[in-house]
PDB file of C-alpha atoms in Angstrom:
ATOM      1  CA  MET A 174     162.129  41.168 186.053  1.00  0.00           C
ATOM      2  CA  GLN A 175     159.604  38.454 185.800  1.00  0.00           C
ATOM      3  CA  LEU A 176     157.394  37.804 182.921  1.00  0.00           C
ATOM      4  CA  ARG A 177     153.578  36.928 184.039  1.00  0.00           C
ATOM      5  CA  LEU A 178     151.523  35.698 181.025  1.00  0.00           C
ATOM      6  CA  ALA A 179     147.787  35.255 181.391  1.00  0.00           C
ATOM      7  CA  LEU A 180     146.195  33.092 178.858  1.00  0.00           C
ATOM      8  CA  LEU A 181     142.635  34.702 178.923  1.00  0.00           C
ATOM      9  CA  SER A 182     139.308  33.370 176.711  1.00  0.00           C
ATOM     10  CA  ASN A 183     135.571  33.607 177.739  1.00  0.00           C
ATOM     11  CA  ALA A 184     134.780  30.694 175.632  1.00  0.00           C
ATOM     12  CA  GLY A 185     135.837  27.023 176.323  1.00  0.00           C
ATOM     13  CA  GLY A 186     137.456  24.840 173.763  1.00  0.00           C
ATOM     14  CA  SER A 187     140.120  27.885 172.565  1.00  0.00           C
ATOM     15  CA  GLY A 188     143.112  25.974 173.475  1.00  0.00           C
ATOM     16  CA  LYS A 189     144.370  27.903 176.811  1.00  0.00           C
ATOM     17  CA  THR A 190     145.844  24.704 178.023  1.00  0.00           C
ATOM     18  CA  THR A 191     147.491  23.742 174.576  1.00  0.00           C
ATOM     19  CA  LEU A 192     149.388  26.943 174.180  1.00  0.00           C
ATOM     20  CA  ALA A 193     149.925  27.110 177.633  1.00  0.00           C
ATOM     21  CA  THR A 194     151.927  23.804 177.578  1.00  0.00           C
ATOM     22  CA  HIS A 195     153.423  24.325 174.589  1.00  0.00           C
ATOM     23  CA  LEU A 196     154.739  28.072 175.246  1.00  0.00           C
ATOM     24  CA  ALA A 197     156.164  26.638 178.885  1.00  0.00           C
ATOM     25  CA  TYR A 198     158.068  23.753 176.878  1.00  0.00           C
ATOM     26  CA  LEU A 199     159.274  25.901 173.750  1.00  0.00           C
ATOM     27  CA  LEU A 200     160.431  28.984 176.430  1.00  0.00           C
ATOM     28  CA  GLY A 201     161.910  25.992 178.792  1.00  0.00           C
ATOM     29  CA  ARG A 202     163.669  24.631 175.930  1.00  0.00           C
ATOM     30  CA  ARG A 203     165.284  28.091 175.016  1.00  0.00           C
ATOM     31  CA  GLY A 204     166.707  28.186 178.802  1.00  0.00           C
ATOM     32  CA  PHE A 205     164.060  30.193 180.588  1.00  0.00           C
ATOM     33  CA  LYS A 206     162.984  28.650 183.999  1.00  0.00           C
ATOM     34  CA  VAL A 207     158.882  28.256 183.744  1.00  0.00           C
ATOM     35  CA  ALA A 208     156.225  27.936 186.553  1.00  0.00           C
ATOM     36  CA  LEU A 209     153.058  26.537 184.886  1.00  0.00           C
ATOM     37  CA  MET A 210     150.025  27.840 186.808  1.00  0.00           C
ATOM     38  CA  ASP A 211     146.787  25.712 186.731  1.00  0.00           C
ATOM     39  CA  LEU A 212     143.845  28.057 187.585  1.00  0.00           C
ATOM     40  CA  ASP A 213     141.231  25.421 186.032  1.00  0.00           C
ATOM     41  CA  PRO A 214     139.578  23.693 188.430  1.00  0.00           C
ATOM     42  CA  GLN A 215     139.295  20.925 185.771  1.00  0.00           C
ATOM     43  CA  GLY A 216     143.158  20.575 186.340  1.00  0.00           C
ATOM     44  CA  SER A 217     143.832  19.895 182.205  1.00  0.00           C
ATOM     45  CA  VAL A 218     147.589  20.975 182.431  1.00  0.00           C
ATOM     46  CA  SER A 219     148.049  17.888 184.899  1.00  0.00           C
ATOM     47  CA  LEU A 220     146.730  15.937 181.900  1.00  0.00           C
ATOM     48  CA  PHE A 221     148.209  18.120 179.371  1.00  0.00           C
ATOM     49  CA  CYS A 222     151.693  17.113 181.004  1.00  0.00           C
ATOM     50  CA  GLY A 223     151.276  13.702 182.294  1.00  0.00           C
ATOM     51  CA  LEU A 224     151.169  14.224 185.866  1.00  0.00           C
ATOM     52  CA  SER A 225     148.951  12.452 188.472  1.00  0.00           C
ATOM     53  CA  ARG A 226     145.988  14.061 189.920  1.00  0.00           C
ATOM     54  CA  PRO A 227     147.132  16.014 193.049  1.00  0.00           C
ATOM     55  CA  ARG A 228     145.970  16.186 196.375  1.00  0.00           C
ATOM     56  CA  ILE A 229     144.273  19.579 196.910  1.00  0.00           C
ATOM     57  CA  GLN A 230     147.162  20.788 199.472  1.00  0.00           C
ATOM     58  CA  ASP A 231     149.516  19.893 196.420  1.00  0.00           C
ATOM     59  CA  THR A 232     147.552  22.486 193.801  1.00  0.00           C
ATOM     60  CA  ILE A 233     147.267  26.215 193.710  1.00  0.00           C
ATOM     61  CA  ALA A 234     144.469  26.347 195.815  1.00  0.00           C
ATOM     62  CA  SER A 235     146.652  26.236 198.999  1.00  0.00           C
ATOM     63  CA  VAL A 236     148.710  28.914 197.693  1.00  0.00           C
ATOM     64  CA  LEU A 237     145.227  31.001 198.360  1.00  0.00           C
ATOM     65  CA  GLN A 238     144.821  29.783 201.693  1.00  0.00           C
ATOM     66  CA  GLU A 239     145.268  31.899 204.576  1.00  0.00           C
ATOM     67  CA  GLY A 240     147.669  29.773 206.267  1.00  0.00           C
ATOM     68  CA  PHE A 241     150.079  29.862 203.237  1.00  0.00           C
ATOM     69  CA  SER A 242     153.987  30.376 204.278  1.00  0.00           C
ATOM     70  CA  GLY A 243     155.306  30.080 201.079  1.00  0.00           C
ATOM     71  CA  ASP A 244     156.272  26.746 200.160  1.00  0.00           C
ATOM     72  CA  TRP A 245     155.011  26.529 196.410  1.00  0.00           C
ATOM     73  CA  PRO A 246     153.457  23.328 195.430  1.00  0.00           C
ATOM     74  CA  LEU A 247     155.538  22.990 192.002  1.00  0.00           C
ATOM     75  CA  VAL A 248     156.283  20.212 190.470  1.00  0.00           C
ATOM     76  CA  PRO A 249     158.723  19.277 187.712  1.00  0.00           C
ATOM     77  CA  ILE A 250     157.183  18.353 184.247  1.00  0.00           C
ATOM     78  CA  TRP A 251     158.795  16.390 181.262  1.00  0.00           C
ATOM     79  CA  HIS A 252     161.978  16.074 183.566  1.00  0.00           C
ATOM     80  CA  ASP A 253     163.598  13.529 181.408  1.00  0.00           C
ATOM     81  CA  LYS A 254     163.765  16.089 178.829  1.00  0.00           C
ATOM     82  CA  LEU A 255     164.499  19.612 180.604  1.00  0.00           C
ATOM     83  CA  ASP A 256     164.974  20.673 183.775  1.00  0.00           C
ATOM     84  CA  THR A 257     163.223  24.581 183.564  1.00  0.00           C
ATOM     85  CA  VAL A 258     159.401  23.880 183.815  1.00  0.00           C
ATOM     86  CA  MET A 259     157.650  23.403 186.913  1.00  0.00           C
ATOM     87  CA  ALA A 260     154.141  23.021 187.388  1.00  0.00           C
ATOM     88  CA  CYS A 261     151.324  24.241 189.931  1.00  0.00           C
ATOM     89  CA  GLN A 262     148.633  21.853 189.165  1.00  0.00           C
ATOM     90  CA  GLY A 263     144.666  22.865 189.555  1.00  0.00           C
ATOM     91  CA  GLU A 264     141.743  20.504 190.615  1.00  0.00           C
ATOM     92  CA  MET A 265     138.643  20.520 191.904  1.00  0.00           C
ATOM     93  CA  GLY A 266     139.182  22.304 195.125  1.00  0.00           C
ATOM     94  CA  LEU A 267     139.549  25.818 192.896  1.00  0.00           C
ATOM     95  CA  VAL A 268     136.034  25.649 193.095  1.00  0.00           C
ATOM     96  CA  LYS A 269     135.378  26.281 196.812  1.00  0.00           C
ATOM     97  CA  THR A 270     138.424  28.897 196.394  1.00  0.00           C
ATOM     98  CA  THR A 271     136.479  30.779 193.790  1.00  0.00           C
ATOM     99  CA  SER A 272     133.477  31.381 196.403  1.00  0.00           C
ATOM    100  CA  GLU A 273     136.146  32.438 199.223  1.00  0.00           C
ATOM    101  CA  LEU A 274     137.877  34.961 196.670  1.00  0.00           C
ATOM    102  CA  VAL A 275     134.321  36.885 196.730  1.00  0.00           C
ATOM    103  CA  LEU A 276     134.185  37.245 200.188  1.00  0.00           C
ATOM    104  CA  HIS A 277     138.355  38.203 200.884  1.00  0.00           C
ATOM    105  CA  GLU A 278     139.331  41.538 201.350  1.00  0.00           C
ATOM    106  CA  ARG A 279     142.099  41.249 198.787  1.00  0.00           C
ATOM    107  CA  GLY A 280     140.595  38.433 196.840  1.00  0.00           C
ATOM    108  CA  ALA A 281     141.051  40.124 193.567  1.00  0.00           C
ATOM    109  CA  TYR A 282     144.714  40.596 194.465  1.00  0.00           C
ATOM    110  CA  LEU A 283     145.642  37.830 196.236  1.00  0.00           C
ATOM    111  CA  LEU A 284     147.493  35.792 193.772  1.00  0.00           C
ATOM    112  CA  GLY A 285     149.683  38.876 193.237  1.00  0.00           C
ATOM    113  CA  ASP A 286     150.099  39.593 196.710  1.00  0.00           C
ATOM    114  CA  ARG A 287     151.280  36.121 197.011  1.00  0.00           C
ATOM    115  CA  LEU A 288     153.816  36.429 194.311  1.00  0.00           C
ATOM    116  CA  GLN A 289     154.900  39.513 195.836  1.00  0.00           C
ATOM    117  CA  ASP A 290     155.290  37.955 199.312  1.00  0.00           C
ATOM    118  CA  TYR A 291     156.492  34.931 198.557  1.00  0.00           C
ATOM    119  CA  PRO A 292     158.538  35.558 194.996  1.00  0.00           C
ATOM    120  CA  LEU A 293     159.397  32.126 192.403  1.00  0.00           C
ATOM    121  CA  PRO A 294     162.849  32.260 190.803  1.00  0.00           C
ATOM    122  CA  GLN A 295     161.209  31.856 187.581  1.00  0.00           C
ATOM    123  CA  ASP A 296     161.565  33.893 184.510  1.00  0.00           C
ATOM    124  CA  VAL A 297     158.262  33.374 183.128  1.00  0.00           C
ATOM    125  CA  ILE A 298     155.142  32.372 185.067  1.00  0.00           C
ATOM    126  CA  ILE A 299     151.895  31.083 182.523  1.00  0.00           C
ATOM    127  CA  PHE A 300     148.543  31.296 184.124  1.00  0.00           C
ATOM    128  CA  ASP A 301     145.923  28.806 182.531  1.00  0.00           C
ATOM    129  CA  CYS A 302     142.874  30.505 183.469  1.00  0.00           C
ATOM    130  CA  PRO A 303     139.455  28.579 183.082  1.00  0.00           C
ATOM    131  CA  ALA A 304     136.922  29.801 180.537  1.00  0.00           C
ATOM    132  CA  THR A 305     135.064  32.595 182.631  1.00  0.00           C
ATOM    133  CA  LEU A 306     135.250  36.001 183.392  1.00  0.00           C
ATOM    134  CA  GLY A 307     135.081  35.070 187.378  1.00  0.00           C
ATOM    135  CA  PRO A 308     137.290  35.281 190.534  1.00  0.00           C
ATOM    136  CA  LEU A 309     140.338  32.980 189.028  1.00  0.00           C
ATOM    137  CA  PRO A 310     140.673  34.782 185.780  1.00  0.00           C
ATOM    138  CA  LEU A 311     140.524  38.037 187.763  1.00  0.00           C
ATOM    139  CA  ILE A 312     143.410  37.260 190.331  1.00  0.00           C
ATOM    140  CA  ALA A 313     145.320  36.347 187.060  1.00  0.00           C
ATOM    141  CA  LEU A 314     144.654  39.735 185.429  1.00  0.00           C
ATOM    142  CA  SER A 315     145.410  41.774 188.337  1.00  0.00           C
ATOM    143  CA  ALA A 316     148.792  39.191 188.839  1.00  0.00           C
ATOM    144  CA  CYS A 317     150.101  39.262 185.628  1.00  0.00           C
ATOM    145  CA  THR A 318     152.301  41.605 183.455  1.00  0.00           C
ATOM    146  CA  HIS A 319     151.195  40.312 179.818  1.00  0.00           C
ATOM    147  CA  LEU A 320     148.066  39.221 178.769  1.00  0.00           C
ATOM    148  CA  LEU A 321     147.490  36.536 175.428  1.00  0.00           C
ATOM    149  CA  VAL A 322     143.786  35.228 174.427  1.00  0.00           C
ATOM    150  CA  PRO A 323     143.521  32.476 172.276  1.00  0.00           C
ATOM    151  CA  MET A 324     140.268  32.110 170.524  1.00  0.00           C
ATOM    152  CA  GLN A 325     138.640  29.281 168.180  1.00  0.00           C
ATOM    153  CA  VAL A 326     137.929  30.748 164.513  1.00  0.00           C
ATOM    154  CA  GLU A 327     134.074  30.333 165.080  1.00  0.00           C
ATOM    155  CA  PRO A 328     131.321  32.881 165.059  1.00  0.00           C
ATOM    156  CA  LYS A 329     130.724  32.521 168.757  1.00  0.00           C
ATOM    157  CA  SER A 330     134.387  33.096 169.755  1.00  0.00           C
ATOM    158  CA  ALA A 331     134.757  36.035 167.547  1.00  0.00           C
ATOM    159  CA  ASP A 332     131.524  37.632 168.808  1.00  0.00           C
ATOM    160  CA  GLY A 333     132.760  37.260 172.338  1.00  0.00           C
ATOM    161  CA  ALA A 334     136.231  38.822 171.793  1.00  0.00           C
ATOM    162  CA  GLY A 335     134.651  42.277 171.728  1.00  0.00           C
ATOM    163  CA  LYS A 336     133.093  41.193 175.174  1.00  0.00           C
ATOM    164  CA  LEU A 337     136.333  40.153 176.635  1.00  0.00           C
ATOM    165  CA  LEU A 338     138.235  43.418 175.818  1.00  0.00           C
ATOM    166  CA  GLU A 339     135.751  45.308 177.525  1.00  0.00           C
ATOM    167  CA  TRP A 340     136.044  42.867 180.468  1.00  0.00           C
ATOM    168  CA  PHE A 341     139.795  43.752 179.975  1.00  0.00           C
ATOM    169  CA  TYR A 342     139.883  47.369 179.869  1.00  0.00           C
ATOM    170  CA  GLY A 343     137.080  47.793 182.582  1.00  0.00           C
ATOM    171  CA  ASN A 344     138.691  45.667 185.060  1.00  0.00           C
ATOM    172  CA  PHE A 345     142.148  47.447 184.544  1.00  0.00           C
ATOM    173  CA  ARG A 346     140.383  50.458 185.619  1.00  0.00           C
ATOM    174  CA  ARG A 347     138.036  49.173 188.488  1.00  0.00           C
ATOM    175  CA  LEU A 348     141.521  47.166 189.826  1.00  0.00           C
ATOM    176  CA  ARG A 349     143.969  50.501 189.271  1.00  0.00           C
ATOM    177  CA  LEU A 350     146.278  48.179 187.526  1.00  0.00           C
ATOM    178  CA  SER A 351     149.505  50.233 187.309  1.00  0.00           C
ATOM    179  CA  PRO A 352     151.358  49.532 185.172  1.00  0.00           C
ATOM    180  CA  GLU A 353     148.343  47.998 183.329  1.00  0.00           C
ATOM    181  CA  PRO A 354     148.946  44.350 181.652  1.00  0.00           C
ATOM    182  CA  LYS A 355     149.845  44.201 178.004  1.00  0.00           C
ATOM    183  CA  LEU A 356     148.098  42.681 175.625  1.00  0.00           C
ATOM    184  CA  LEU A 357     150.485  40.775 173.226  1.00  0.00           C
ATOM    185  CA  GLY A 358     147.826  39.920 170.882  1.00  0.00           C
ATOM    186  CA  PHE A 359     144.980  37.085 169.784  1.00  0.00           C
ATOM    187  CA  VAL A 360     145.995  33.756 168.772  1.00  0.00           C
ATOM    188  CA  PRO A 361     143.416  31.942 166.307  1.00  0.00           C
ATOM    189  CA  ASN A 362     143.589  28.205 167.183  1.00  0.00           C
ATOM    190  CA  GLN A 363     142.527  24.950 165.686  1.00  0.00           C
ATOM    191  CA  TYR A 364     142.564  26.788 162.462  1.00  0.00           C
ATOM    192  CA  ASP A 365     141.135  24.459 158.969  1.00  0.00           C
ATOM    193  CA  GLN A 366     142.606  26.448 156.006  1.00  0.00           C
ATOM    194  CA  ARG A 367     139.942  24.301 153.952  1.00  0.00           C
ATOM    195  CA  LEU A 368     137.160  25.894 155.523  1.00  0.00           C
ATOM    196  CA  ALA A 369     135.272  28.827 154.131  1.00  0.00           C
ATOM    197  CA  ILE A 370     134.095  29.957 157.194  1.00  0.00           C
ATOM    198  CA  HIS A 371     137.706  29.854 159.105  1.00  0.00           C
ATOM    199  CA  ARG A 372     139.030  31.821 156.321  1.00  0.00           C
ATOM    200  CA  ASN A 373     136.603  34.503 156.322  1.00  0.00           C
ATOM    201  CA  ILE A 374     136.565  35.175 160.211  1.00  0.00           C
ATOM    202  CA  LEU A 375     140.358  35.253 159.993  1.00  0.00           C
ATOM    203  CA  GLY A 376     140.139  37.680 157.723  1.00  0.00           C
ATOM    204  CA  GLN A 377     137.792  40.067 159.197  1.00  0.00           C
ATOM    205  CA  LEU A 378     139.547  39.612 162.839  1.00  0.00           C
ATOM    206  CA  ALA A 379     143.101  40.558 161.911  1.00  0.00           C
ATOM    207  CA  PRO A 380     141.976  44.136 160.190  1.00  0.00           C
ATOM    208  CA  GLN A 381     139.527  44.494 163.378  1.00  0.00           C
ATOM    209  CA  LEU A 382     142.278  44.383 166.006  1.00  0.00           C
ATOM    210  CA  GLU A 383     144.823  46.018 163.809  1.00  0.00           C
ATOM    211  CA  LYS A 384     142.163  49.049 164.002  1.00  0.00           C
ATOM    212  CA  LEU A 385     142.641  48.563 168.102  1.00  0.00           C
ATOM    213  CA  ASN A 386     146.292  48.259 167.693  1.00  0.00           C
ATOM    214  CA  ILE A 387     146.236  44.595 168.690  1.00  0.00           C
ATOM    215  CA  ARG A 388     148.000  42.063 167.332  1.00  0.00           C
ATOM    216  CA  CYS A 389     146.607  39.003 165.369  1.00  0.00           C
ATOM    217  CA  PHE A 390     149.414  36.150 165.611  1.00  0.00           C
ATOM    218  CA  SER A 391     149.449  33.780 162.620  1.00  0.00           C
ATOM    219  CA  PRO A 392     146.906  30.888 163.309  1.00  0.00           C
ATOM    220  CA  ILE A 393     147.773  27.604 164.963  1.00  0.00           C
ATOM    221  CA  ARG A 394     146.435  25.024 162.563  1.00  0.00           C
ATOM    222  CA  PHE A 395     143.831  22.145 163.432  1.00  0.00           C
ATOM    223  CA  SER A 396     145.617  18.657 163.857  1.00  0.00           C
ATOM    224  CA  SER A 397     144.407  15.536 165.740  1.00  0.00           C
ATOM    225  CA  GLU A 398     147.869  15.074 166.751  1.00  0.00           C
ATOM    226  CA  PHE A 399     147.507  17.866 169.277  1.00  0.00           C
ATOM    227  CA  LYS A 400     145.158  15.270 170.938  1.00  0.00           C
ATOM    228  CA  ASN A 401     147.093  12.804 170.527  1.00  0.00           C
ATOM    229  CA  ALA A 402     150.188  14.517 172.176  1.00  0.00           C
ATOM    230  CA  SER A 403     148.040  15.952 175.104  1.00  0.00           C
ATOM    231  CA  ALA A 404     147.072  12.191 175.740  1.00  0.00           C
ATOM    232  CA  LYS A 405     150.500  11.262 176.058  1.00  0.00           C
ATOM    233  CA  GLY A 406     151.079  14.231 178.327  1.00  0.00           C
ATOM    234  CA  GLN A 407     153.700  15.737 175.585  1.00  0.00           C
ATOM    235  CA  PRO A 408     153.790  18.610 173.873  1.00  0.00           C
ATOM    236  CA  LEU A 409     153.404  18.131 169.846  1.00  0.00           C
ATOM    237  CA  GLN A 410     157.494  19.079 169.461  1.00  0.00           C
ATOM    238  CA  MET A 411     158.339  15.887 171.803  1.00  0.00           C
ATOM    239  CA  TYR A 412     155.505  13.486 170.416  1.00  0.00           C
ATOM    240  CA  ARG A 413     156.147  14.534 166.851  1.00  0.00           C
ATOM    241  CA  PRO A 414     158.809  16.851 166.519  1.00  0.00           C
ATOM    242  CA  GLY A 415     158.777  17.375 162.594  1.00  0.00           C
ATOM    243  CA  HIS A 416     155.023  17.688 162.147  1.00  0.00           C
ATOM    244  CA  PRO A 417     154.132  21.375 160.204  1.00  0.00           C
ATOM    245  CA  ALA A 418     152.341  22.637 163.248  1.00  0.00           C
ATOM    246  CA  CYS A 419     155.145  22.760 165.530  1.00  0.00           C
ATOM    247  CA  ALA A 420     156.548  26.321 163.958  1.00  0.00           C
ATOM    248  CA  ASP A 421     153.048  27.630 164.506  1.00  0.00           C
ATOM    249  CA  PHE A 422     153.941  28.934 168.155  1.00  0.00           C
ATOM    250  CA  ASP A 423     157.168  30.346 166.535  1.00  0.00           C
ATOM    251  CA  PRO A 424     156.076  33.514 166.468  1.00  0.00           C
ATOM    252  CA  ILE A 425     154.678  33.878 169.818  1.00  0.00           C
ATOM    253  CA  VAL A 426     157.710  32.300 171.396  1.00  0.00           C
ATOM    254  CA  LYS A 427     159.743  35.182 169.564  1.00  0.00           C
ATOM    255  CA  GLN A 428     157.472  38.057 171.084  1.00  0.00           C
ATOM    256  CA  ILE A 429     157.752  36.613 174.378  1.00  0.00           C
ATOM    257  CA  CYS A 430     161.259  36.213 173.812  1.00  0.00           C
ATOM    258  CA  GLU A 431     161.715  40.073 173.152  1.00  0.00           C
ATOM    259  CA  GLU A 432     159.298  41.091 175.857  1.00  0.00           C
ATOM    260  CA  LEU A 433     161.995  39.264 178.108  1.00  0.00           C
ATOM    261  CA  ARG A 434     165.014  40.958 177.095  1.00  0.00           C
ATOM    262  CA  ASN A 435     162.988  44.377 177.438  1.00  0.00           C
ATOM    263  CA  THR A 436     162.047  43.635 180.959  1.00  0.00           C
ATOM    264  CA  HIS A 437     166.011  42.846 181.313  1.00  0.00           C
ATOM    265  CA  ASP A 438     167.043  45.711 179.710  1.00  0.00           C
TER     266      ASP A 438
END
């Protein structure tokens, strides 16, 4: 069994790519084989992983074309440190793909179809989605087994969380997903304990999610070192292994590892 994790948010700047790349690295370091798929036309995974900008035929856009025959355009990342993580890059060509998905008879299911027809050997596939609720997040939703929601600890992001949940459950029913993807929880991002508004929002968010039986993970703290690390194409654990924020990802990784054990039982 393969765990397919979609990182979805309807707000920009929520830290999706930061979370996606760090989870890919940490799971890869634990010996799991990971494929990180960039469904964002901005191609942030390339920047965060130190990859060159790809040609369109070397991106996930080619996977979603009619002529695809199973040659997944995966490239190794951080191969000087580990050999377990690959990336399928995104690029502006996905903008054209978005309009094509709307017209395709299997548009919403196309990514899942590709993974069924041409399976990948990785233990974990991570979908890094754009900050919209359009066709690209929708194909990730229909293809995934698990969901994770990164969010900024800001009023706008907190307000959008309810709309995102409505979108999830509405599309679960509309697409007749069976089994439905499992929502692992929300991940508060860029949290600054010195800010009263961050403390207040976090204090309100966790009880509200608990009432819905949704986990609120402990927050990932704000640090400018995340930007410095991404500029080097590295996760923080590689760039500054002693930084306190490195441990902030541990509860999420632990939960994913538990889900992986469950899929193999």
